[in-house]
Every structure is written in C-alpha cells, then in structure tokens.
Coordinates of C-alpha atoms in Angstrom, one line a residue:
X1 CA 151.1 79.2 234.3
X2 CA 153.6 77.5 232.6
X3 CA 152.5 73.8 233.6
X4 CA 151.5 72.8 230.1
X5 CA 154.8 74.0 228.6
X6 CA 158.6 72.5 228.9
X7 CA 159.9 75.9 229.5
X8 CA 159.3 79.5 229.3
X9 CA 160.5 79.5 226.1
X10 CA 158.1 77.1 224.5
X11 CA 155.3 79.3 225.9
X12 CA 156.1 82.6 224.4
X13 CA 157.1 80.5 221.0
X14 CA 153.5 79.2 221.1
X15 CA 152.3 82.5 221.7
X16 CA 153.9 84.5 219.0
X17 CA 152.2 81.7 217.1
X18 CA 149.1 82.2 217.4
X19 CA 149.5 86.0 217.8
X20 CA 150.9 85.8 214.0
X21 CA 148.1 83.4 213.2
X22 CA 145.2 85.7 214.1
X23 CA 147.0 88.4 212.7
X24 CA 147.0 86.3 209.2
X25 CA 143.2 86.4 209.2
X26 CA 143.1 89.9 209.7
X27 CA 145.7 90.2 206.9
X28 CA 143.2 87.6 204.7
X29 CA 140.3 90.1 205.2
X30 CA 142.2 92.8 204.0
X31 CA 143.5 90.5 201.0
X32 CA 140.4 91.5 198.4
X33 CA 141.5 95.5 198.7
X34 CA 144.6 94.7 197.7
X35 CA 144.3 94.5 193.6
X36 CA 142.1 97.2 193.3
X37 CA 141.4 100.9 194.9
X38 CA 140.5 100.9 197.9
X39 CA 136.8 101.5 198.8
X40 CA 135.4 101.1 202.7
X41 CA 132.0 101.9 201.6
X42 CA 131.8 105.5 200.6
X43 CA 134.5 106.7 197.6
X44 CA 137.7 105.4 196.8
X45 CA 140.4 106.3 199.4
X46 CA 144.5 107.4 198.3
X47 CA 146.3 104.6 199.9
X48 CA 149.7 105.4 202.2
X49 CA 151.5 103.4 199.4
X50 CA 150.3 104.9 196.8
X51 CA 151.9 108.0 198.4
X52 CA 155.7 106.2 198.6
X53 CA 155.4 104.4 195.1
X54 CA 154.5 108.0 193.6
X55 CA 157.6 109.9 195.7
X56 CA 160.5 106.7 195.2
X57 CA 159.7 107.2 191.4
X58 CA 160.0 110.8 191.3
X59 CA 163.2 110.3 194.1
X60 CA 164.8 109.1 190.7
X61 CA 163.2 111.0 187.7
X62 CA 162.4 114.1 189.3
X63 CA 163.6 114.3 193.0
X64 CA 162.4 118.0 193.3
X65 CA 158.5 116.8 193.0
X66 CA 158.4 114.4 195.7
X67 CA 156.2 116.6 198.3
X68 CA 154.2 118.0 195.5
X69 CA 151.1 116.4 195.5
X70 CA 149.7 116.9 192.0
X71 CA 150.2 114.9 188.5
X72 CA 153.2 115.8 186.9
X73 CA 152.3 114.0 183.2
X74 CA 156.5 113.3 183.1
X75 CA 156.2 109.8 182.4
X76 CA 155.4 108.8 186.6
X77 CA 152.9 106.2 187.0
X78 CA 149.4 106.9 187.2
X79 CA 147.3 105.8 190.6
X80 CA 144.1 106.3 191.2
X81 CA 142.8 108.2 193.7
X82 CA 145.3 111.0 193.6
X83 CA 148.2 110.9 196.2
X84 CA 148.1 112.6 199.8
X85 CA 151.5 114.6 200.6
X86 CA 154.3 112.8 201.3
X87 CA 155.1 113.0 205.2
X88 CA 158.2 110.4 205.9
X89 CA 162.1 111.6 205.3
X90 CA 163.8 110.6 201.6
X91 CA 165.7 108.1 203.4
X92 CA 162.8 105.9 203.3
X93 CA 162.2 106.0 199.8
X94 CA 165.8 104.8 199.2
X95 CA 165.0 101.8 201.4
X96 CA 161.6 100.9 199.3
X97 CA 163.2 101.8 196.1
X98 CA 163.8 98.6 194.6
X99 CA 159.9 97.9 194.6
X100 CA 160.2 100.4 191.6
X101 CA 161.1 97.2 189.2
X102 CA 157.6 95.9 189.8
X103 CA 154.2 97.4 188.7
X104 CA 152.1 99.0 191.2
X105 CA 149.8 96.6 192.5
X106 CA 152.9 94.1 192.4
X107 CA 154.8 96.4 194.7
X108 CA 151.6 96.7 196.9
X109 CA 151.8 93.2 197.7
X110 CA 155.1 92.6 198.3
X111 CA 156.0 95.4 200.9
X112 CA 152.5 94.3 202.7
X113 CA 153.6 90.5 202.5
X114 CA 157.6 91.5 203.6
X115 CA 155.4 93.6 206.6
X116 CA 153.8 90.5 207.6
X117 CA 156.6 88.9 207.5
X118 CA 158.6 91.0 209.9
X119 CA 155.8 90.6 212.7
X120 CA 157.5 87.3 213.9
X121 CA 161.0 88.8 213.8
X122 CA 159.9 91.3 215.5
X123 CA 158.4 89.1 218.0
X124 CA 161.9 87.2 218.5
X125 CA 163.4 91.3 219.4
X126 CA 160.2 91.8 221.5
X127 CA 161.1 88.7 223.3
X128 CA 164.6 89.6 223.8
X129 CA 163.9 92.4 225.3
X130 CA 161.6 91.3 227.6
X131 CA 162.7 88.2 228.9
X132 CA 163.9 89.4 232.4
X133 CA 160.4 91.1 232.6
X134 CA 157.0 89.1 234.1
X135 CA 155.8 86.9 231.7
X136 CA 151.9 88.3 232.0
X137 CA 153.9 91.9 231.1
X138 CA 156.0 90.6 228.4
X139 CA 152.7 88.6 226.8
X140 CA 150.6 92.0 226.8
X141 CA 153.9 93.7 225.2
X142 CA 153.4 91.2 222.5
X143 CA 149.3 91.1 221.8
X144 CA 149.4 94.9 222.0
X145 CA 152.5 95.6 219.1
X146 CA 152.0 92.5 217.2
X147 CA 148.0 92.1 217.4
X148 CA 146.4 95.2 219.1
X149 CA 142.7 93.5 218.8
X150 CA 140.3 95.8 217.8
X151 CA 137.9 93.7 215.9
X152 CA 135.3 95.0 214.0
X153 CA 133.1 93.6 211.0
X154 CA 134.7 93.5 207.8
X155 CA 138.2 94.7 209.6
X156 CA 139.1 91.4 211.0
X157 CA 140.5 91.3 214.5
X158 CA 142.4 94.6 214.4
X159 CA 141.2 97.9 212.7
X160 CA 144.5 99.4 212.5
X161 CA 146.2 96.2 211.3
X162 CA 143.5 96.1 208.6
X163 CA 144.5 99.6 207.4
X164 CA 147.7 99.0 208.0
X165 CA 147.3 96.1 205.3
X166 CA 144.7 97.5 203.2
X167 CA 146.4 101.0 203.1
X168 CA 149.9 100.2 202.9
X169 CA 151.0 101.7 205.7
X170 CA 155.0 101.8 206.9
X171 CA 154.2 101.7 211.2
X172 CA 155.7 98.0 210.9
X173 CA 158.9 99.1 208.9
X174 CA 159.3 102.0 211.5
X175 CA 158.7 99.2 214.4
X176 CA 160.9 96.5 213.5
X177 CA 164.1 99.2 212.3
X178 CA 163.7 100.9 216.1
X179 CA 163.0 97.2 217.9
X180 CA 166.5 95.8 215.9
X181 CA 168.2 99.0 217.2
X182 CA 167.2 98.5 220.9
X183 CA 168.3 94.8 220.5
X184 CA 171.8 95.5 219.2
X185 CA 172.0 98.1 221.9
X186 CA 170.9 95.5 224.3
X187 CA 173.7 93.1 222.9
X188 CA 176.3 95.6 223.4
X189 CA 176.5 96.8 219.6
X190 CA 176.4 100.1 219.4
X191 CA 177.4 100.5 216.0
X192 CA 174.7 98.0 214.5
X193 CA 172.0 99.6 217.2
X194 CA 173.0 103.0 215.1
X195 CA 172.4 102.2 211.9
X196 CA 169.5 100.4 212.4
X197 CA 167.8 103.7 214.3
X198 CA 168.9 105.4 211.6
X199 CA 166.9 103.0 209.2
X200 CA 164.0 103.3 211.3
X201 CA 164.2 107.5 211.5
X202 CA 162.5 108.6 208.3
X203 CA 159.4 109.2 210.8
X204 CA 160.9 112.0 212.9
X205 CA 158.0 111.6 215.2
X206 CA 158.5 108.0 216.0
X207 CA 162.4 109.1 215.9
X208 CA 161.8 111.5 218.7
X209 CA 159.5 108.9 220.7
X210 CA 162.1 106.3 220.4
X211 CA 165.6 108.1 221.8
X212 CA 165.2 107.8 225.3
X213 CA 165.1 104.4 224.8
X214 CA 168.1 104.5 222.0
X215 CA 170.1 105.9 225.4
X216 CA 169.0 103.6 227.8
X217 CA 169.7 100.3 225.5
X218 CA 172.7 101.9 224.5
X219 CA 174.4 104.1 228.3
X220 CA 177.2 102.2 227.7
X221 CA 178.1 103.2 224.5
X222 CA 176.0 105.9 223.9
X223 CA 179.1 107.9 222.1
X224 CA 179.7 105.4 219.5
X225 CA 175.9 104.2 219.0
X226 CA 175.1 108.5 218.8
X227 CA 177.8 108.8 216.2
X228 CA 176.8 105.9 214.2
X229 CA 173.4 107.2 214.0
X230 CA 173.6 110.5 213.3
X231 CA 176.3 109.8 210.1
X232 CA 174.1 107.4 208.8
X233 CA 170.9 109.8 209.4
X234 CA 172.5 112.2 207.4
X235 CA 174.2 109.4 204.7
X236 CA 170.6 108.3 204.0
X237 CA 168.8 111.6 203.6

C-alpha cells in the first residue's frame, strides 16, 4: 500500500493534501455566497454567523439581549435576514470577539478562512491520534472529519462543508478545540488537554459527546485535566 511512498508518514502527508485540496473547491463554490445574503434558490436564509456577530456585539453593549432574537435599534448592526436564536454558551462569543473590529461581511470571511485553515491542523492531531491504528482506519478517520464527500451540484464535494462555509457555521471550531484537548491528553498534559476542552465546550452537546474520550486520553491524570477544565468552563462563561 505503501510501495509508492518512503514511509508511512509521507503517505498520510500526501493524503491530508489532497483531502485539504478537494476541500478548497468545495470552499471556492461556496466563495460567491459569501459577500452577500445567502440565497439557495428559494428566499434569503439567516446565516449561523450572522447569529454570533449579532450576540458578541450585544456580549459587550447589552449582554442581557444576546438570546433575544429580535432588533433592538441600540446602535447593533443591522443583518439581513433577521437572526435565529442563539444556541452556543457566552464563552464562545468571548473567543470570536475580536472579529467585532471588522465589518460584517469582513468578519464572515475571516472566521470561514481561519476554519479552513484549521482543517490541516486538525489533520496533524487526527494523525497523532491515529498513528498506532491501521492505516485504511486512520485514512477513513481523515476523509470522513476533514472531507465527508457528499457532492452535490452547486454544493461542491460536500453538502455540509458547503453550509458549513456558506453559513458560517462553528462545527470546525468545536472540532479542532476537542481534537487539541485529546492530543494534550494523549501527550500526558493534562492541564493544556483542560483548557482546550474547555475552549471547545460552548456546544454542551458536543461537550457531552466528547468526555468519555476527555477520560480515556486523559486516565492518568484525569484529576488534574477535570480540574483544569471545569475552572476554565466556568472562567469563560
């Protein structure tokens, strides 16, 4: 399997490579939506980001607002469509809140292009990981988190990539936060493993999916890597 290559390494670093690559065209499809509402055909849709530029602003003006879902006329910035509730913890808004200095479409851009560019670090963790597992296994891991191929015309090679991209969406933020926290827990940090889960908690359902495998990556320092957590959880929100 591995004839072509010089070593194991060399094949999943060509992999992740193209992985990323295919994901850029997907990304490039979803490029036009992203200076202008978003439209699939039918009328405008409220965008995920939308959603957190709306709620980080009022996280400083007017931190009482940030579930309500109507106008407020306080000085916030106006988007088009109106917003959809806010459904993540504050402590996510604090991590996002320097995209405040830029204008909307601005801000759009740059969390979608600082996603994209977490997919290869995430690929590195991925392959950390993995690399004691079978090769075929640890190449599916990979296509499935940093591809998962669903093509479809006019949404690239992945539908939920596209809408991740065209919508905003925060499942790579909540990814790479909970993959860095298995990794330090894998490299005996439990501290660093901690924090980072904490990071990665503002979706309490991802949160809830992820702690078995916060304990596993972390059984032998689980006390420390627990305590680390939960004082940053709380620090954050």
């Amino acid at each position: 399997m591995f004839a072509p290559f010089k070593s194991k390494k060399t094949f999943f670093a060509v992999a992740v490579v193209i992985i990323v690559v295919l994901n850029l065209y997907t990304f490039s499809v979803a490029y036009p939506t992203m200076n202008k509402p978003l439209n699939l055909g039918g009328a405008d849709l409220p965008r995920d980001f939308s959603v957190y530029y709306i709620a980080s602003w009022r996280m400083v003006h007017n931190p009482s607002q940030i579930f309500n879902t109507q106008a407020l006329n306080d000085g916030e910035p106006v988007i088009y469509p109106p917003i959809t509730p806010y459904k993540y913890l504050p402590s996510f808004l604090v991590e996002i809140s320097p995209l405040l200095s830029l204008g909307y479409y601005q801000a759009f851009w740059v969390f979608d292009a600082v996603m994209f560019i977490l997919l290869p670090l995430m690929a590195f963790l991925l392959y950390k990981l993995l690399e004691n597992k079978h090769p075929i296994v640890a190449l599916v891991v990979l296509v499935a988190v940093l591809l998962l191929p669903y093509p479809m015309p006019g949404r690239g090679l992945s539908v939920s990539y596209f809408m991740s991209w065209a919508e905003g969406q925060a499942k790579i933020f909540v990814a790479f936060f909970l993959l860095l926290s298995f990794y330090f827990g894998y490299r005996g940090k439990p501290g660093m493993s901690g924090v980072a889960f904490a990071l990665g908690a503002f979706d309490p359902r991802f949160a809830v999916l992820a702690l078995p495998l916060f304990v596993f990556y972390n059984k032998g320092n689980l006390r420390r890597a627990g305590a680390v957590m939960v004082i940053g959880f709380v620090a954050l929100n």
